[in-house]
Short mmCIF file of C-alpha atoms in Angstrom, two decimals:
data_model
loop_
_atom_site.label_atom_id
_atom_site.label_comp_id
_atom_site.label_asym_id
_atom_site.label_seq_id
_atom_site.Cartn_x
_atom_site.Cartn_y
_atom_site.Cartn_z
CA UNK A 1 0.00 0.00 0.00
CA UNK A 2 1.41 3.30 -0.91
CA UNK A 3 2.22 5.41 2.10
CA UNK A 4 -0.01 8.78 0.04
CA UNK A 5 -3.04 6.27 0.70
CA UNK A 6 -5.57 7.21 3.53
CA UNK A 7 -8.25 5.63 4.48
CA UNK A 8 -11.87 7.16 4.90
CA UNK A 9 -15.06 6.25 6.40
CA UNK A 10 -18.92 6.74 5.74
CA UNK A 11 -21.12 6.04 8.54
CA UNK A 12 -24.67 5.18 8.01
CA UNK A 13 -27.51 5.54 10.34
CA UNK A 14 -31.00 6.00 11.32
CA UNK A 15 -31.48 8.91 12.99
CA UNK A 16 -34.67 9.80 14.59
CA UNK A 17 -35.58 12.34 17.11
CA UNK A 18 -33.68 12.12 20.14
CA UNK A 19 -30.98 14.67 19.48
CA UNK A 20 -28.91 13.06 22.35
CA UNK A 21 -29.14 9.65 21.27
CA UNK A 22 -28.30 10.31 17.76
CA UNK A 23 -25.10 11.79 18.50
CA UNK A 24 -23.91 9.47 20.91
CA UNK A 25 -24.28 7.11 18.30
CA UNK A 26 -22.35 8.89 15.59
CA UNK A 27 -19.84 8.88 18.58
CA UNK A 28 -19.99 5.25 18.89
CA UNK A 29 -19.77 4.82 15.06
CA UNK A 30 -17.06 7.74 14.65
CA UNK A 31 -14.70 6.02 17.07
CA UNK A 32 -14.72 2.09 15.81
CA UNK A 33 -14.49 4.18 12.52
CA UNK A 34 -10.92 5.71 13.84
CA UNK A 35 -9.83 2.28 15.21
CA UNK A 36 -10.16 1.41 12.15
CA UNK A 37 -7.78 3.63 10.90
CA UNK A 38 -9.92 5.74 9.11
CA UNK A 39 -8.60 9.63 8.74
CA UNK A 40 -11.46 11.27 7.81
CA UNK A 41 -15.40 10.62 8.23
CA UNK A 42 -18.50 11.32 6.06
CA UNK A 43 -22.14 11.36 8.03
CA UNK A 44 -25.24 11.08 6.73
CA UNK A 45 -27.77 14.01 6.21
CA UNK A 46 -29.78 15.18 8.90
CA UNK A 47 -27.37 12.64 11.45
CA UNK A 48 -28.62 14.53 14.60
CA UNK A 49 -32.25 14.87 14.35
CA UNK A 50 -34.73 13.28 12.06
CA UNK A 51 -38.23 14.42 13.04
CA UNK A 52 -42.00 14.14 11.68
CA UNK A 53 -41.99 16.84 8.90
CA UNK A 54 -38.98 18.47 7.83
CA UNK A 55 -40.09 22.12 9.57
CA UNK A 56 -39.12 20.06 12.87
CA UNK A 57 -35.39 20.72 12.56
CA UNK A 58 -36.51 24.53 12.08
CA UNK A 59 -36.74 24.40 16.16
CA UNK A 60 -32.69 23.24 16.48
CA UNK A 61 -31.03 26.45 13.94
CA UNK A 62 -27.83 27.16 14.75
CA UNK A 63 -26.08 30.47 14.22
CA UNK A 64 -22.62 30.49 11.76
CA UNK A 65 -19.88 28.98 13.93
CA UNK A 66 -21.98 28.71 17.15
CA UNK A 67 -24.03 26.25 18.74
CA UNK A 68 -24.24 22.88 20.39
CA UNK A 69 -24.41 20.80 16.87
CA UNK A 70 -21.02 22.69 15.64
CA UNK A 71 -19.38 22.11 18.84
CA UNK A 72 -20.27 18.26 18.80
CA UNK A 73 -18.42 18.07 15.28
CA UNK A 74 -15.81 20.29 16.30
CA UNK A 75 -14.92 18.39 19.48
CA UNK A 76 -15.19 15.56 17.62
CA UNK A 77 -12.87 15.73 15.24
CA UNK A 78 -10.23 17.37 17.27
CA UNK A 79 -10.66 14.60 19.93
CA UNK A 80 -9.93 11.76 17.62
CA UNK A 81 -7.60 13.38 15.37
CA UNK A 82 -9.46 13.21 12.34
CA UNK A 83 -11.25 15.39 9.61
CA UNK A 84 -15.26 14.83 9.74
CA UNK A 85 -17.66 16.31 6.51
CA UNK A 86 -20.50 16.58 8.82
CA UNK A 87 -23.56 15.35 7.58
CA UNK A 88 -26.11 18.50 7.49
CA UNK A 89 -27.22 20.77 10.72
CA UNK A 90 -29.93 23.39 10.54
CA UNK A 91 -27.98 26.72 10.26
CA UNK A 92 -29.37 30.36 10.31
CA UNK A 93 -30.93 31.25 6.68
CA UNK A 94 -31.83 34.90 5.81
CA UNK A 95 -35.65 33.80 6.57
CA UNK A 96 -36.87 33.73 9.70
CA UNK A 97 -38.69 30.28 9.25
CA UNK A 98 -36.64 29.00 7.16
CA UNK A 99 -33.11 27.09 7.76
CA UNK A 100 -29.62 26.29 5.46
CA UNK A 101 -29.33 22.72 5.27
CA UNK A 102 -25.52 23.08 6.04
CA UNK A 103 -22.35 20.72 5.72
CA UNK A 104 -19.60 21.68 7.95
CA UNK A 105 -16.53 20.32 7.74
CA UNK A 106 -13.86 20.45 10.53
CA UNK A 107 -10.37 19.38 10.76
CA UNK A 108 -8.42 17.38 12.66
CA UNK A 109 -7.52 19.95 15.07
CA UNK A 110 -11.30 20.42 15.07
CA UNK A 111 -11.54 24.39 13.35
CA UNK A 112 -14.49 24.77 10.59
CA UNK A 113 -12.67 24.75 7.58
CA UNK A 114 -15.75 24.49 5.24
CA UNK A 115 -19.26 24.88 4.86
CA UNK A 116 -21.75 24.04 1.78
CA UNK A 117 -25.44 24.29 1.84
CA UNK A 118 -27.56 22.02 0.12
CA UNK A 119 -28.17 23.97 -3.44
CA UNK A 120 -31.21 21.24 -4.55
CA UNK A 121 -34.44 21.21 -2.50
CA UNK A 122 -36.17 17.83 -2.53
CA UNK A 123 -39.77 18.97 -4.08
CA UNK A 124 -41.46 16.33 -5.00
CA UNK A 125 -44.54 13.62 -4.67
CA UNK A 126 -43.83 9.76 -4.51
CA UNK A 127 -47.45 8.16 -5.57
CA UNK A 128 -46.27 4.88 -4.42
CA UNK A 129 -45.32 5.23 -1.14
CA UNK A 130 -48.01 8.53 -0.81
CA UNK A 131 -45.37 11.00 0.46
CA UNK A 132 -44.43 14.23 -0.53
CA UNK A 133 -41.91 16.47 0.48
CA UNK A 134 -41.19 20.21 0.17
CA UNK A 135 -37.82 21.01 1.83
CA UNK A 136 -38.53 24.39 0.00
CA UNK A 137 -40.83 25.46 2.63
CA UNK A 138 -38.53 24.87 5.23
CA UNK A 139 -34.76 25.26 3.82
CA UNK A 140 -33.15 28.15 1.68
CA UNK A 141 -30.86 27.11 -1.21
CA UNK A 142 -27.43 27.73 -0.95
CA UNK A 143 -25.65 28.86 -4.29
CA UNK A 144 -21.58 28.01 -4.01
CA UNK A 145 -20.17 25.15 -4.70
CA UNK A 146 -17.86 24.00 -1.99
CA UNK A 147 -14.22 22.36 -3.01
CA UNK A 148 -10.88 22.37 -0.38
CA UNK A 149 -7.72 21.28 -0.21
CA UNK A 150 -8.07 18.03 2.53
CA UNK A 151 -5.63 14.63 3.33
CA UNK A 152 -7.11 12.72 0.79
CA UNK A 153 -7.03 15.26 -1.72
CA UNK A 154 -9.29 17.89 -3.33
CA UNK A 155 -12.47 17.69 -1.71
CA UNK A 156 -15.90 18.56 -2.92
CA UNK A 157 -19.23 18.49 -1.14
CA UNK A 158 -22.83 17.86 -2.10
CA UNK A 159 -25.48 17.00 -0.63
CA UNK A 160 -28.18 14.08 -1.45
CA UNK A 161 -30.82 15.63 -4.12
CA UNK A 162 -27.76 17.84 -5.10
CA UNK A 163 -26.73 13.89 -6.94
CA UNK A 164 -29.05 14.57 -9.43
CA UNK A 165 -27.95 17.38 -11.23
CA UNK A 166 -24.19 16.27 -12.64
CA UNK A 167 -23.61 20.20 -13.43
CA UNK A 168 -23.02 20.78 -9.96
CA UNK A 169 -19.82 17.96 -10.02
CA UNK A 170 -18.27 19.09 -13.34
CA UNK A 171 -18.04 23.19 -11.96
CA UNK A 172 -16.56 21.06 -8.76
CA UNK A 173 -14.15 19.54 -11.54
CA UNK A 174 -12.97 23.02 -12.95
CA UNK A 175 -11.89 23.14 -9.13
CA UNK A 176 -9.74 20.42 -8.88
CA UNK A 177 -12.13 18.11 -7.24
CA UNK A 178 -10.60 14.60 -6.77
CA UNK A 179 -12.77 13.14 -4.23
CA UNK A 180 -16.65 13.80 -3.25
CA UNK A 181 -18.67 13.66 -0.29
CA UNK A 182 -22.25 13.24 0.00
CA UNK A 183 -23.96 12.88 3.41
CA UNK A 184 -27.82 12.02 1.86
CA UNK A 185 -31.27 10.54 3.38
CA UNK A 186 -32.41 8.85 0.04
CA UNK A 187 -35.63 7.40 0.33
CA UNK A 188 -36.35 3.61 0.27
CA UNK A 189 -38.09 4.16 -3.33
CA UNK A 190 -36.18 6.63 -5.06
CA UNK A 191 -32.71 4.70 -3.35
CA UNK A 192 -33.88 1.30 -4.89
CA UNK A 193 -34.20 2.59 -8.57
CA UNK A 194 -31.58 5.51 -8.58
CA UNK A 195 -29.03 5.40 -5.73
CA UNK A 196 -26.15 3.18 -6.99
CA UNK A 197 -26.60 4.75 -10.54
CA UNK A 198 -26.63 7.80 -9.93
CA UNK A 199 -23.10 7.74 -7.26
CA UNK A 200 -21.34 5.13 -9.52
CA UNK A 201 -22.31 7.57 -12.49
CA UNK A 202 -20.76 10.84 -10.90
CA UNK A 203 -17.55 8.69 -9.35
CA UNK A 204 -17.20 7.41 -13.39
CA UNK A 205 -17.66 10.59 -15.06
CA UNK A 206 -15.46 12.82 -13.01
CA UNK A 207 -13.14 10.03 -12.85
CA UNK A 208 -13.15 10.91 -8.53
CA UNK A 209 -13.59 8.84 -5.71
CA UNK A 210 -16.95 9.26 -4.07
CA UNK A 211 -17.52 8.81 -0.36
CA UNK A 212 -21.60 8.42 -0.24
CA UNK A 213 -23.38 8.87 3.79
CA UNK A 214 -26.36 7.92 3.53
CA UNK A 215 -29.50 7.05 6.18
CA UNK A 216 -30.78 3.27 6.47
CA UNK A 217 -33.60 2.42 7.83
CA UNK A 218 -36.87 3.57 9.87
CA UNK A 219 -37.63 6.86 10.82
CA UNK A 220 -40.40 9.00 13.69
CA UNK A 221 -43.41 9.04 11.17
CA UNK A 222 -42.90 5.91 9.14
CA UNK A 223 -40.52 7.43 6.70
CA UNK A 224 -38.17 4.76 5.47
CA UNK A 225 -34.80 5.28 3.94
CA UNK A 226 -33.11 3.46 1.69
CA UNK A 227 -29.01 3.29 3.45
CA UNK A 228 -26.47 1.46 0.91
CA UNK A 229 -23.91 3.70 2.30
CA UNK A 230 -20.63 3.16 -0.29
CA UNK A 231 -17.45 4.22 -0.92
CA UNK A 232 -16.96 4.31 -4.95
CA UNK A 233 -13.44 4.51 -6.66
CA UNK A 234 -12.74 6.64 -9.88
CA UNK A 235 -13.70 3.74 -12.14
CA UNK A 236 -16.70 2.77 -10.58
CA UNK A 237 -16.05 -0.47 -8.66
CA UNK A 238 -17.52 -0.12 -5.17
CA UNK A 239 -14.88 -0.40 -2.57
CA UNK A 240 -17.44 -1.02 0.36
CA UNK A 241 -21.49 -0.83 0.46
CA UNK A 242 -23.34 -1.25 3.91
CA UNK A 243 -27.06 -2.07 3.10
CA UNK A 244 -29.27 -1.12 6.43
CA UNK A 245 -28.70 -0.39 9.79
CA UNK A 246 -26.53 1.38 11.78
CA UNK A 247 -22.95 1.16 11.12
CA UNK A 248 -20.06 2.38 8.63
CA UNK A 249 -17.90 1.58 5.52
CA UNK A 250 -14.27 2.25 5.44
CA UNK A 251 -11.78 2.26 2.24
CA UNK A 252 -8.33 3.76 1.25
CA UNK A 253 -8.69 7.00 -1.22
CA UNK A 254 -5.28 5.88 -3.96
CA UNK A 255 -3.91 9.20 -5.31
CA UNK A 256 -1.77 6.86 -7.54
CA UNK A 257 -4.57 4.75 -9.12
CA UNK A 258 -7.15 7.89 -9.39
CA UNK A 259 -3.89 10.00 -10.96
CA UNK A 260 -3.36 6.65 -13.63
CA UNK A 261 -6.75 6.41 -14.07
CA UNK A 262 -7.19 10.20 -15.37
CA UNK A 263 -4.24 9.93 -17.21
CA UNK A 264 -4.73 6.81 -19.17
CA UNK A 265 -8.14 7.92 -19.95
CA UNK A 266 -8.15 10.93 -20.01
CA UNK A 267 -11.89 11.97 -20.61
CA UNK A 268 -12.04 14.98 -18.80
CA UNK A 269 -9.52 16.99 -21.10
CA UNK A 270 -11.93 16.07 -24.00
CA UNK A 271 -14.73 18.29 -22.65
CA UNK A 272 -16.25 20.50 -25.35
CA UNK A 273 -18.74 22.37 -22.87
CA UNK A 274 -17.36 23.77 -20.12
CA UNK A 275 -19.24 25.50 -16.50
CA UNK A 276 -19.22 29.13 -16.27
#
């Protein structure tokens, strides 16, 4: 194994609404995660509180930087050494009633070195399971994409619906991105027909390894998500998959292999159309 190889970890759970007992559980997860050997950590959307509608998590906003969720990650990360792309808290939006879905990301020393908000708002009505959901009512867009410098390379964030719309990964491409993370909370129908596609599809055209958090399992309400938590490699072989249930997946990021991989085919330097 070369010594530029690190290994990361996505943990997978099934958050509901105990606040307290969904964090000691990332905990629990984060720390088998680290013996391991893992360096950094991806967790799921919405890891700390899942509740009935998604106005709930309206009640536990955060302000930029400050408040109990932040300092969880932060303390975190700085306690077991390690970087942690955490997942999505409810952060202060410009509307009163309305939130930023928002993925911090802290280092190992445990400062905020990034945040993205979740750009695509889940609008839409699933006939067969008779759900709908309109995170618009509840969550303002964001409207930057989100790519730093990180130990296993050039790392880009998205989150869940954002999968869906591949523009959002090739303007994280003019930025260097090498590897992705996506904390989501696909649901059990939409995960069955689309999930693996659609993260094997962005790890295989942006030739980048993608590090996919996702929720597994049953929820306050009934809501039922669909997990598969995976770690995908530039080609698009899954290194690791976890199917339901609490738990994690762990796998080494290769610089070398990604790096051969790009050059030998070298797809991305045959782009016509370009992001603005």
């Amino acid at each position: 194994m070369s010594k530029s190889q690190k290994k990361v970890a996505a943990i997978q759970l099934a958050s509901g609404s105990n606040v307290s007992a969904n964090l000691l559980e990332t905990q629990r997860l984060a720390e088998q995660a680290v013996k391991e050997g893992a360096a950094m950590i991806v967790l799921p959307e919405n890891f700390a509180f899942m509740g009935n509608t998604c106005s709930d998590a309206n009640a536990l906003r955060e302000e930029p930087g400050d408040g109990p969720l932040q300092s969880f990650l932060s303390q975190l990360a700085k306690r077991l050494g390690i970087w942690i792309v955490g997942g999505t808290i409810p952060i202060e939006a410009d509307h009163a009633a309305k939130w930023r879905a928002a993925c911090t990301v802290y280092d190992d020393r445990g400062k905020q070195v990034a945040r993205y908000d979740k750009q695509h708002l889940f609008d839409v009505n699933l006939i067969e399971s008779d759900e709908q959901f309109v995170e618009s009512e509840s969550i303002e867009p964001g409207d930057r994409v989100v790519v730093l410098d990180s130990p296993v390379g050039r790392l880009g964030v998205s989150v869940c619906y954002d999968l869906r719309f591949p523009e959002i990964y090739r303007a994280m491409i003019d930025r260097g991105v090498e590897v992705i993370a996506l904390p989501a909370a696909f649901t059990a129908i939409t995960g069955r027909a689309h999930w693996e596609i659609l993260v094997r599809a962005r790890a295989i055209e942006n030739l980048s390894y993608v590090i996919a958090a996702a929720q597994g399992g049953f929820h306050v309400g009934g809501r039922e998500t669909y997990g598969h938590s995976m770690i995908v490699d530039p080609w698009g072989t899954k290194l690791a998959e976890r199917e339901r249930g609490s738990g994690f997946v762990a796998a080494h990021i290769d610089p070398d292999f990604q790096h051969t991989t790009r050059r030998n085919f070298p797809c991305l330097d045959h782009r016509r159309l370009h992001c603005r």
